[in-house]
mmCIF file of C-alpha atoms and ligand atoms in Angstrom:
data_model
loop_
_atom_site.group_PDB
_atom_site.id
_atom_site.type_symbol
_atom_site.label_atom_id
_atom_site.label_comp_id
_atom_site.label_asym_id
_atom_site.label_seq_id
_atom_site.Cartn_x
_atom_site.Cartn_y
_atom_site.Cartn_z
ATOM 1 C CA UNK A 693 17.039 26.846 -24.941
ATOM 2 C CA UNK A 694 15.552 26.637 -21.343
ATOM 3 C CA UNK A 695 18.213 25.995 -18.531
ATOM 4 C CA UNK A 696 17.510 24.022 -15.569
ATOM 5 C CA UNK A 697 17.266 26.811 -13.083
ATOM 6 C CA UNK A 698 14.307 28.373 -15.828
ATOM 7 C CA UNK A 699 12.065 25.380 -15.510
ATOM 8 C CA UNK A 700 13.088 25.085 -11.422
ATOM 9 C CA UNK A 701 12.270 28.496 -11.520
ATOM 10 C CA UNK A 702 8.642 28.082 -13.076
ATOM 11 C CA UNK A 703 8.103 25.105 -10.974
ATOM 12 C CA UNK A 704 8.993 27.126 -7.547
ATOM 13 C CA UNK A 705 6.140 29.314 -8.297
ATOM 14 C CA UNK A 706 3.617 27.449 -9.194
ATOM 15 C CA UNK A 707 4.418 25.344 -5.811
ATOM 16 C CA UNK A 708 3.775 28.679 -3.759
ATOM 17 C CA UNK A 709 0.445 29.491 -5.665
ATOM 18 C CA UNK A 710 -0.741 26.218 -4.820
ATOM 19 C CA UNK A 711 -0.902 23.290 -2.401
ATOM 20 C CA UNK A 712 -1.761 20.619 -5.292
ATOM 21 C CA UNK A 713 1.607 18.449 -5.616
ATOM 22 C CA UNK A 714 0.578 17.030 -8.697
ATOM 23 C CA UNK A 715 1.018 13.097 -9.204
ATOM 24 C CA UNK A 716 -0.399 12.767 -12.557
ATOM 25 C CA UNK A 717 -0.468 15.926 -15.697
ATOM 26 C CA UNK A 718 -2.708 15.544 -18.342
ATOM 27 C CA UNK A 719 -2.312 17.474 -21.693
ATOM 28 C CA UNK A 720 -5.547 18.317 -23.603
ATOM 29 C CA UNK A 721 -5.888 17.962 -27.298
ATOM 30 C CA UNK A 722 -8.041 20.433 -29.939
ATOM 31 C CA UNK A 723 -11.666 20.131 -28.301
ATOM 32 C CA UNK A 724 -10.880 17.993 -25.256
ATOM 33 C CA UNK A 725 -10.351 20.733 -22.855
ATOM 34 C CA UNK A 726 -13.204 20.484 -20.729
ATOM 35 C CA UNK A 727 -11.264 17.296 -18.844
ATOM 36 C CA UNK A 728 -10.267 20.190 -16.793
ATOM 37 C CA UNK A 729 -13.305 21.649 -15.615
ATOM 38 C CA UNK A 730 -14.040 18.379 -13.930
ATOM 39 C CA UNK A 731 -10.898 18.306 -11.329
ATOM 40 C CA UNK A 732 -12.268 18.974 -7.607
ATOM 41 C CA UNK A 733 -10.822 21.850 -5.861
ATOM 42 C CA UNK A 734 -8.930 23.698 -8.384
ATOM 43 C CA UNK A 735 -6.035 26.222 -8.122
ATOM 44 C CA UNK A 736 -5.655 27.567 -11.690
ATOM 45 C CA UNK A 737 -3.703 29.872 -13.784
ATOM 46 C CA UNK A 738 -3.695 31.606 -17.067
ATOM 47 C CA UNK A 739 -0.423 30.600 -18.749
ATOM 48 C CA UNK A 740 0.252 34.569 -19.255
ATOM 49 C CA UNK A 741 0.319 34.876 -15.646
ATOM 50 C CA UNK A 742 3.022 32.175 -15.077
ATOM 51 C CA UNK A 743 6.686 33.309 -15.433
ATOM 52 C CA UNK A 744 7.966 32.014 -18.088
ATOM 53 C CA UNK A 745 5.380 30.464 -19.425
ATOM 54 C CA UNK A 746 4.675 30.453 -23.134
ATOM 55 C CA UNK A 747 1.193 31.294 -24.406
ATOM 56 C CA UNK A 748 -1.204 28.963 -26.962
ATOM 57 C CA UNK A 749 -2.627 30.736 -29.454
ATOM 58 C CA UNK A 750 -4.885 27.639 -31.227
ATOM 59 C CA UNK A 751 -8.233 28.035 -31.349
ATOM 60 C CA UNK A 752 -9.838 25.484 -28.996
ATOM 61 C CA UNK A 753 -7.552 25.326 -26.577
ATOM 62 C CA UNK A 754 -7.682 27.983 -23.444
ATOM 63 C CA UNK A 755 -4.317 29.109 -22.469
ATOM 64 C CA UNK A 756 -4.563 27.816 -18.279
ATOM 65 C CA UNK A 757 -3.141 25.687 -15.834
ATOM 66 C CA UNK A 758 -5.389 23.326 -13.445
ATOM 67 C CA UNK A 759 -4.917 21.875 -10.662
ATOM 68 C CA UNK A 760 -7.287 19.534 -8.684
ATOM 69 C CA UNK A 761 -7.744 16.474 -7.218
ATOM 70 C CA UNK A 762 -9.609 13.859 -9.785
ATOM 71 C CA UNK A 763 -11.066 9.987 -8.322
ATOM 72 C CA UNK A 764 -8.072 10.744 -5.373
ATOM 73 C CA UNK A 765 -5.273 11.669 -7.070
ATOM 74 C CA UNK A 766 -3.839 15.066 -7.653
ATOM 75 C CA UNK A 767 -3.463 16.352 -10.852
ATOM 76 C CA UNK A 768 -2.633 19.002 -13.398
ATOM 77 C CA UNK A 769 -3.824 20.025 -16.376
ATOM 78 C CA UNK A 770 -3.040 22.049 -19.427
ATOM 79 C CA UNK A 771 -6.458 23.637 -20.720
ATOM 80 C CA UNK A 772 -4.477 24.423 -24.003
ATOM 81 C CA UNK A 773 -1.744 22.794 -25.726
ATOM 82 C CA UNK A 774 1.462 24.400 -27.143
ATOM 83 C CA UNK A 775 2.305 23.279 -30.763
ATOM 84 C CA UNK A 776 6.013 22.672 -32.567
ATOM 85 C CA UNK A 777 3.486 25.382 -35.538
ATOM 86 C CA UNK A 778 3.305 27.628 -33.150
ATOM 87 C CA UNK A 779 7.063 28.152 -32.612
ATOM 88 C CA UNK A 780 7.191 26.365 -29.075
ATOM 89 C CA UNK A 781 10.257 24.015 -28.151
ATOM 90 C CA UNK A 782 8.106 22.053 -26.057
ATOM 91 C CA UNK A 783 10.303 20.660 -23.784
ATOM 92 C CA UNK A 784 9.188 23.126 -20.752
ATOM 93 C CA UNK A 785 5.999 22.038 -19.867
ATOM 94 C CA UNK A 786 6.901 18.827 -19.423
ATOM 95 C CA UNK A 787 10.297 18.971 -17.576
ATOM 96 C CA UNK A 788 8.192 21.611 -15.417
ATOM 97 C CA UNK A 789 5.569 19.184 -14.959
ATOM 98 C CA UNK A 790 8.775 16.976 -13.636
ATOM 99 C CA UNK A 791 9.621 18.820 -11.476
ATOM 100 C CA UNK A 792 6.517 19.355 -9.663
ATOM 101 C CA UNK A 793 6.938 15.823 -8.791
ATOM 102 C CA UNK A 794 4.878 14.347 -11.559
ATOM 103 C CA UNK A 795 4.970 10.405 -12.093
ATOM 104 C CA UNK A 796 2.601 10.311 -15.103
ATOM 105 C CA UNK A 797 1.797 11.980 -18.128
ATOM 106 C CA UNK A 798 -1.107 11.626 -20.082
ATOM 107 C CA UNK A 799 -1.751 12.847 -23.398
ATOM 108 C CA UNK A 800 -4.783 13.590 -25.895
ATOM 109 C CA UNK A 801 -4.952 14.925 -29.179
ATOM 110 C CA UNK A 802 -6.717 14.889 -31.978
ATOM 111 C CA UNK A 803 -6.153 13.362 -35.028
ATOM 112 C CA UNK A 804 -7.074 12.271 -38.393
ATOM 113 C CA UNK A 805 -7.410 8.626 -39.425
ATOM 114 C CA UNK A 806 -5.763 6.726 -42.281
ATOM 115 C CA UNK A 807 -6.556 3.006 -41.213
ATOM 116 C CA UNK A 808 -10.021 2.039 -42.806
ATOM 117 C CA UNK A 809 -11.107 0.686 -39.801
ATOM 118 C CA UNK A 810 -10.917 3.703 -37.834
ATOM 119 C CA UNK A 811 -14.302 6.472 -38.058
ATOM 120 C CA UNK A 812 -14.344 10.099 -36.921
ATOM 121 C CA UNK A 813 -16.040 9.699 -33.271
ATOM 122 C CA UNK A 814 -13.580 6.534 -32.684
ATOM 123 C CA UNK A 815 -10.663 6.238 -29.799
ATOM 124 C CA UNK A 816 -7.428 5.580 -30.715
ATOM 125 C CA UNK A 817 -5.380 4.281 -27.757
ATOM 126 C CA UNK A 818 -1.682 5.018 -28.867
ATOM 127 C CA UNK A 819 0.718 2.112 -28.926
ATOM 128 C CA UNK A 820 3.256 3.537 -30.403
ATOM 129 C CA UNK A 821 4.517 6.992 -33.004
ATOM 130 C CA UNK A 822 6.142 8.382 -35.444
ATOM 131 C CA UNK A 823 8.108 11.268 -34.934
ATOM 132 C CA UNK A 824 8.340 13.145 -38.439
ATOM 133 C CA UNK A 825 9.254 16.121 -37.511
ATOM 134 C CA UNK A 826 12.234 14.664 -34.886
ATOM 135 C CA UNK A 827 13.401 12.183 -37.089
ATOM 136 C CA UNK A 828 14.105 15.144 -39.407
ATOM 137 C CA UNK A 829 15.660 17.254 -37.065
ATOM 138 C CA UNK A 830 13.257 19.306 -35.179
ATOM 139 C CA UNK A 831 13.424 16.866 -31.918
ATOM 140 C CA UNK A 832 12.949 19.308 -28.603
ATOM 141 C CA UNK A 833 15.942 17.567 -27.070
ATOM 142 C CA UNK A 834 17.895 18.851 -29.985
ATOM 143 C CA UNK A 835 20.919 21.334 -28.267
ATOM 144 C CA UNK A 836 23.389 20.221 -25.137
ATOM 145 C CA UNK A 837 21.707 17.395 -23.383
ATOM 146 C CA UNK A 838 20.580 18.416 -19.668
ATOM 147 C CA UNK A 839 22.091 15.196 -17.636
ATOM 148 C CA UNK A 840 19.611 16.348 -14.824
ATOM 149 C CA UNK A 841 16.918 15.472 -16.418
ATOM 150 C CA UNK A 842 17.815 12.477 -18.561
ATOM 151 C CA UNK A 843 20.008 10.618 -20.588
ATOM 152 C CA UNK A 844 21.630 12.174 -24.376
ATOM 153 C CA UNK A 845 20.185 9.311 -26.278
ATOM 154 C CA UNK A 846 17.144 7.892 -24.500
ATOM 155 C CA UNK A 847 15.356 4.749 -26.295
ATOM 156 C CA UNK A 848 12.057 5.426 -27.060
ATOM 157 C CA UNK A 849 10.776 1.676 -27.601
ATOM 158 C CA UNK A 850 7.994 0.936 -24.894
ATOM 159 C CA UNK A 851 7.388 4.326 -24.126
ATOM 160 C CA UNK A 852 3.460 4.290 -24.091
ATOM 161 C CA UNK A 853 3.319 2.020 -20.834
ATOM 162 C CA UNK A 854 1.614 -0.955 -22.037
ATOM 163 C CA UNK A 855 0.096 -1.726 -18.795
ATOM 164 C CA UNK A 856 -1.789 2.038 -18.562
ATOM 165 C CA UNK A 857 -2.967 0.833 -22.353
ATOM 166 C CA UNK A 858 -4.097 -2.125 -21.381
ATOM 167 C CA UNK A 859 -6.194 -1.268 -18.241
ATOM 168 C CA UNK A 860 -7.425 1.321 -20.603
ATOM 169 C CA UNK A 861 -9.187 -1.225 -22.973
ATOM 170 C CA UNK A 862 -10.415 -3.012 -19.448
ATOM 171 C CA UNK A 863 -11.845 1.019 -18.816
ATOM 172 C CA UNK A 864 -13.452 0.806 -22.403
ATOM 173 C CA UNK A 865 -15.307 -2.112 -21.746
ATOM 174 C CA UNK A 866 -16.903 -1.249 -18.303
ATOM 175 C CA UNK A 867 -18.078 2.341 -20.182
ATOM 176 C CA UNK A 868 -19.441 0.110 -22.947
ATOM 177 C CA UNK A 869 -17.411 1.873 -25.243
ATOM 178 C CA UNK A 870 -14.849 -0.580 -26.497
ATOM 179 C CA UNK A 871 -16.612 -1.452 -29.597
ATOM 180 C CA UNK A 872 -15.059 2.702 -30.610
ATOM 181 C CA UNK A 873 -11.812 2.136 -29.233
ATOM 182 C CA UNK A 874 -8.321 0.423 -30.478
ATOM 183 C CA UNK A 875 -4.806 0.210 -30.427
ATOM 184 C CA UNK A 876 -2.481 2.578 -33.353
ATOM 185 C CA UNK A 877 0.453 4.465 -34.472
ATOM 186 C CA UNK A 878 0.395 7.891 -34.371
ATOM 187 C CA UNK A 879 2.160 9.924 -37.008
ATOM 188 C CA UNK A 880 3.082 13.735 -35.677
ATOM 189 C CA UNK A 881 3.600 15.971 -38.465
ATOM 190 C CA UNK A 882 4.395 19.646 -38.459
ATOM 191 C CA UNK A 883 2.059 21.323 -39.303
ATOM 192 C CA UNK A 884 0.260 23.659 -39.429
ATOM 193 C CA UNK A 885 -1.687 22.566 -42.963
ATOM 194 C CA UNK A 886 -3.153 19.430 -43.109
ATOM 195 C CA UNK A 887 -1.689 16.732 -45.031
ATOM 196 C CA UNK A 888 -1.866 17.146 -48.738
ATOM 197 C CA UNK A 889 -3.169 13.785 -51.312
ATOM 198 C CA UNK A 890 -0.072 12.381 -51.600
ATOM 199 C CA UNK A 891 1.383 12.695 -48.298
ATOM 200 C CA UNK A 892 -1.720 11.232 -46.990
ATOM 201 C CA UNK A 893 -1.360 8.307 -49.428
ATOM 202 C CA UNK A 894 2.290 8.018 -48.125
ATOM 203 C CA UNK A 895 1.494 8.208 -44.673
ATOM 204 C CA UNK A 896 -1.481 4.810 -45.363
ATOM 205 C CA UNK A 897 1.552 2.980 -46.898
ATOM 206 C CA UNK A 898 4.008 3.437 -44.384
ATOM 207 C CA UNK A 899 1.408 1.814 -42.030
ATOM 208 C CA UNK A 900 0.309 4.432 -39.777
ATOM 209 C CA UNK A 901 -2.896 4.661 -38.482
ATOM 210 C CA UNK A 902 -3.710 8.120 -37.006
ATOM 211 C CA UNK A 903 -2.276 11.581 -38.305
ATOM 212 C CA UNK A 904 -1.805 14.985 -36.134
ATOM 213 C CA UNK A 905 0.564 17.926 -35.271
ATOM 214 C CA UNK A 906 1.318 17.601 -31.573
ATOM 215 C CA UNK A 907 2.148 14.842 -28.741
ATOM 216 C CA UNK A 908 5.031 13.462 -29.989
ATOM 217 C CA UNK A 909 7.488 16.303 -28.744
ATOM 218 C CA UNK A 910 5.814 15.774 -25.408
ATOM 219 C CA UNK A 911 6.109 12.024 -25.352
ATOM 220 C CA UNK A 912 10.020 12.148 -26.174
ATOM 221 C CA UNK A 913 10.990 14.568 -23.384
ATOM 222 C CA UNK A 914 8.862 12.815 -21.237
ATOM 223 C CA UNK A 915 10.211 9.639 -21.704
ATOM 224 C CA UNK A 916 13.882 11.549 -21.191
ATOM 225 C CA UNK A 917 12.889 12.294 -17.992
ATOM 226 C CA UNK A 918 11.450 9.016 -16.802
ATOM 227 C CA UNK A 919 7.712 9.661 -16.909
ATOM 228 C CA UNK A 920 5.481 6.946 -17.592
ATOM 229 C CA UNK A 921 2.959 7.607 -20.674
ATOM 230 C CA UNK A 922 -0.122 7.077 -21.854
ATOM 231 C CA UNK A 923 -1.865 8.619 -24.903
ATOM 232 C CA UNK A 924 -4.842 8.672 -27.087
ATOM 233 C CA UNK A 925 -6.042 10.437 -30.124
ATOM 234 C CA UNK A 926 -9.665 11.187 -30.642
ATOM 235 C CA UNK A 927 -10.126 10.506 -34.392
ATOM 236 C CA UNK A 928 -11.773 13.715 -35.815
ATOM 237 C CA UNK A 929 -11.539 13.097 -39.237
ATOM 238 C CA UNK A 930 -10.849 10.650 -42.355
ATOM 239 C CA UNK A 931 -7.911 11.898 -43.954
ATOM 240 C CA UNK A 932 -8.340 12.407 -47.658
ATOM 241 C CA UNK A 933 -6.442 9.415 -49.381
ATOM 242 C CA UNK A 934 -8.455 10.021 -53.654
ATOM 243 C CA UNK A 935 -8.520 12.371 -55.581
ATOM 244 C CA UNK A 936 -11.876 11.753 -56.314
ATOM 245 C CA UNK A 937 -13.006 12.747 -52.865
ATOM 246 C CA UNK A 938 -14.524 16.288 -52.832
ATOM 247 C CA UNK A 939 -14.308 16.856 -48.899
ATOM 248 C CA UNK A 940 -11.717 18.266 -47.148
ATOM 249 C CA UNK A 941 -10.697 18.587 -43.279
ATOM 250 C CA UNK A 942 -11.481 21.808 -41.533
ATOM 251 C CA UNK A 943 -10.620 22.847 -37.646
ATOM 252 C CA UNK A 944 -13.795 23.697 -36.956
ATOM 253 C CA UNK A 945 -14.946 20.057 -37.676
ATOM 254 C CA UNK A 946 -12.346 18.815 -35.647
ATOM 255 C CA UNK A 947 -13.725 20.884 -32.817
ATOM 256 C CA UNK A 948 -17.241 19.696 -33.451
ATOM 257 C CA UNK A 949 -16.581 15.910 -32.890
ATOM 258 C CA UNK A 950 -14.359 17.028 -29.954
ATOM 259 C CA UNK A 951 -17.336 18.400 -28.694
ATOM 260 C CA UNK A 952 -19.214 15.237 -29.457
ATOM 261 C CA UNK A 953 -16.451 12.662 -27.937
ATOM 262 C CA UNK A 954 -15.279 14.927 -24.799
ATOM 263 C CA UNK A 955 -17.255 13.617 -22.516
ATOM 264 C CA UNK A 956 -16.461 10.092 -23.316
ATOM 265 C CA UNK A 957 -12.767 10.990 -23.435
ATOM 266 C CA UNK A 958 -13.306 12.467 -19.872
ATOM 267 C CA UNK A 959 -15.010 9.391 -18.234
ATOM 268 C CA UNK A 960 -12.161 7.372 -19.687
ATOM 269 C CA UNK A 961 -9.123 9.096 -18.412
ATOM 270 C CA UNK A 962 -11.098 10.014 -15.043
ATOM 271 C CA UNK A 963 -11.552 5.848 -15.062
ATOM 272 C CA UNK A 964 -8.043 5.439 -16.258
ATOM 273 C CA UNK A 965 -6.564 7.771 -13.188
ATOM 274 C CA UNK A 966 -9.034 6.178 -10.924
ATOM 275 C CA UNK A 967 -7.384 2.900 -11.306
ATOM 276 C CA UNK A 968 -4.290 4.008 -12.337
ATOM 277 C CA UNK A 969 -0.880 2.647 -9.351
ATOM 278 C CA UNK A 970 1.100 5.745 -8.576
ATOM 279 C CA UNK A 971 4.503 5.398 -7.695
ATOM 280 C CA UNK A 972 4.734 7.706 -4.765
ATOM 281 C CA UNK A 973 8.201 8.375 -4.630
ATOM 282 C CA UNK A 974 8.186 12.338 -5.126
ATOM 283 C CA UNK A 975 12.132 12.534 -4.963
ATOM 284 C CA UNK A 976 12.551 13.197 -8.927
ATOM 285 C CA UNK A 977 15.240 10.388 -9.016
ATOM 286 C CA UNK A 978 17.195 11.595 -12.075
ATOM 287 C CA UNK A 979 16.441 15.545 -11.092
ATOM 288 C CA UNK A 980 18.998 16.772 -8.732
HETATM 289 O O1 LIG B 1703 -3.614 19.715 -30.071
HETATM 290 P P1 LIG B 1703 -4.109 18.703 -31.042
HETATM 291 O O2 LIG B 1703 -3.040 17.789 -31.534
HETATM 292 O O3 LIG B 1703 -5.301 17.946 -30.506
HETATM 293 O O4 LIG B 1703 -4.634 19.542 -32.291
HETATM 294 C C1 LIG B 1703 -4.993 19.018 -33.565
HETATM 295 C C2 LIG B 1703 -3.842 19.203 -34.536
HETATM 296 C C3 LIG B 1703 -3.974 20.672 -34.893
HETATM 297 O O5 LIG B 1703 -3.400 21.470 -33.893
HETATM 298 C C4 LIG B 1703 -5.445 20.897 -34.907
HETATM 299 C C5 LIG B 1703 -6.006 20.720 -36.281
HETATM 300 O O6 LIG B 1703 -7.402 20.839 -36.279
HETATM 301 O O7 LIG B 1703 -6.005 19.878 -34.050
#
């Protein structure tokens, strides 16, 4: 468990490596890290240089901190995910991100579909998830509730700002992309194999749309701490629902259509922050 004064602490330095006072922090999925390269007068750091930071060891995802200014507003990005597989609580990054003075938090990821009419290549704005692993237990607010940050039970109904999603489809449609991109439900489950036949089946009954192993941790804390959120997932891959299907899901294809999509995903959320209102009240209201 991270105390207040840990996160404050991580927060500090960062803010005396760099002038960037982040407004918005965007978190790249598997394959979508090159969002990053594109921010204009970066500061950056490796994650093993920041104190107590931990470290990503996934494939795909580069382990550093970026700061930069993107369409006007500042920003910071993580070049590299952490994951609940990985052994990560996941509530640091965010509540650092917090207190850097952050008002926005945007996510990618990406993710396998289990709606028909979603295709590897497609954009899945997320409307709404389903926390697996936190409904089971493993919730990164799980432990004595940190009142500085937020409340002990926070709702979590509307917490993908539905006006972010829809100037998002309005984005889509002046990049000629809309005809790729809809509205889902996200399903976060642990990890680290993918989903097995009949979990997969289960998963297309209960009605979700989109499968992966991260962003929902993220989401929750954020959300704690009174960030607004938006999220998509890039769909990589059609889950396997038969048994009479001889393909099966692979990381290194999910990287590939990463690849593919990234710069897509990029114009989007560069649109997205472009247009995006800031609230630029920097006095963390519920951080003392
Ligand atoms: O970080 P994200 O959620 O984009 O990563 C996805 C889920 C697994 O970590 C990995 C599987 O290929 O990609």
């Amino acid at each position: 468990i991270y105390i207040h004064d840990e996160y404050q602490k991580t927060a500090d330095w960062l803010m005396s490596q760099t002038k960037h006072r982040p407004q918005v922090a965007i978190i790249c999925g598997s394959g979508l890290g090159m969002l990053a390269d594109t921010l204009k007068c970066q500061d950056s750091f490796a994650y093993s240089d920041i104190p107590g930071f931990p470290q990503s060891t996934v494939q795909g995802h580069a382990g550093r901190l970026v700061f930069g200014e993107l369409k006007g507003k500042t920003c910071v990005c993580m070049q590299g995910r952490f994951h609940m597989y990985e052994g990560h609580s996941l509530c640091k990054v965010v509540r650092v991100f917090k207190l850097l003075g952050v008002d926005t938090l945007i996510v990618t990821n990406a993710a396998g579909s289990l709606a028909d009419g979603l295709q590897p290549g497609d954009i899945m704005v997320i409307k709404d998830h389903v926390n697996f692993p936190g409904m089971g237990g493993l919730n990164p607010l799980t432990g004595p509730n940190d009142d500085k940050f937020g409340p002990r039970f926070p709702a979590m109904s509307g917490c993908y700002d539905k006006g972010l999603r829809c100037v998002a489809m309005e984005v889509a449609k002046q990049l000629g992309v809309a005809n790729i991109m809809q509205e889902g439900v996200y399903a976060m489950v642990g990890g680290p194999n993918f989903e097995s036949i009949a979990e997969a089946r289960l998963l297309h009954r209960l009605g979700v749309d989109a499968v992966g192993m991260s962003t929902a941790p993220e989401v929750v804390v954020a959300t704690h701490c009174g960030l607004r959120v938006f999220g998509l997932s890039l769909i990589t891959n059609k889950v396997v629902k038969s048994y009479e299907d001889s393909e099966s899901v692979n990381h290194d294809g999910v990287l590939e259509v990463g690849r593919l999509r990234s710069h897509t995903v990029q114009q989007l959320v560069t649109e997205l922050i472009s247009r995006m209102e800031i609230n630029n009240n920097t006095t963390t209201d519920n951080v003392a």
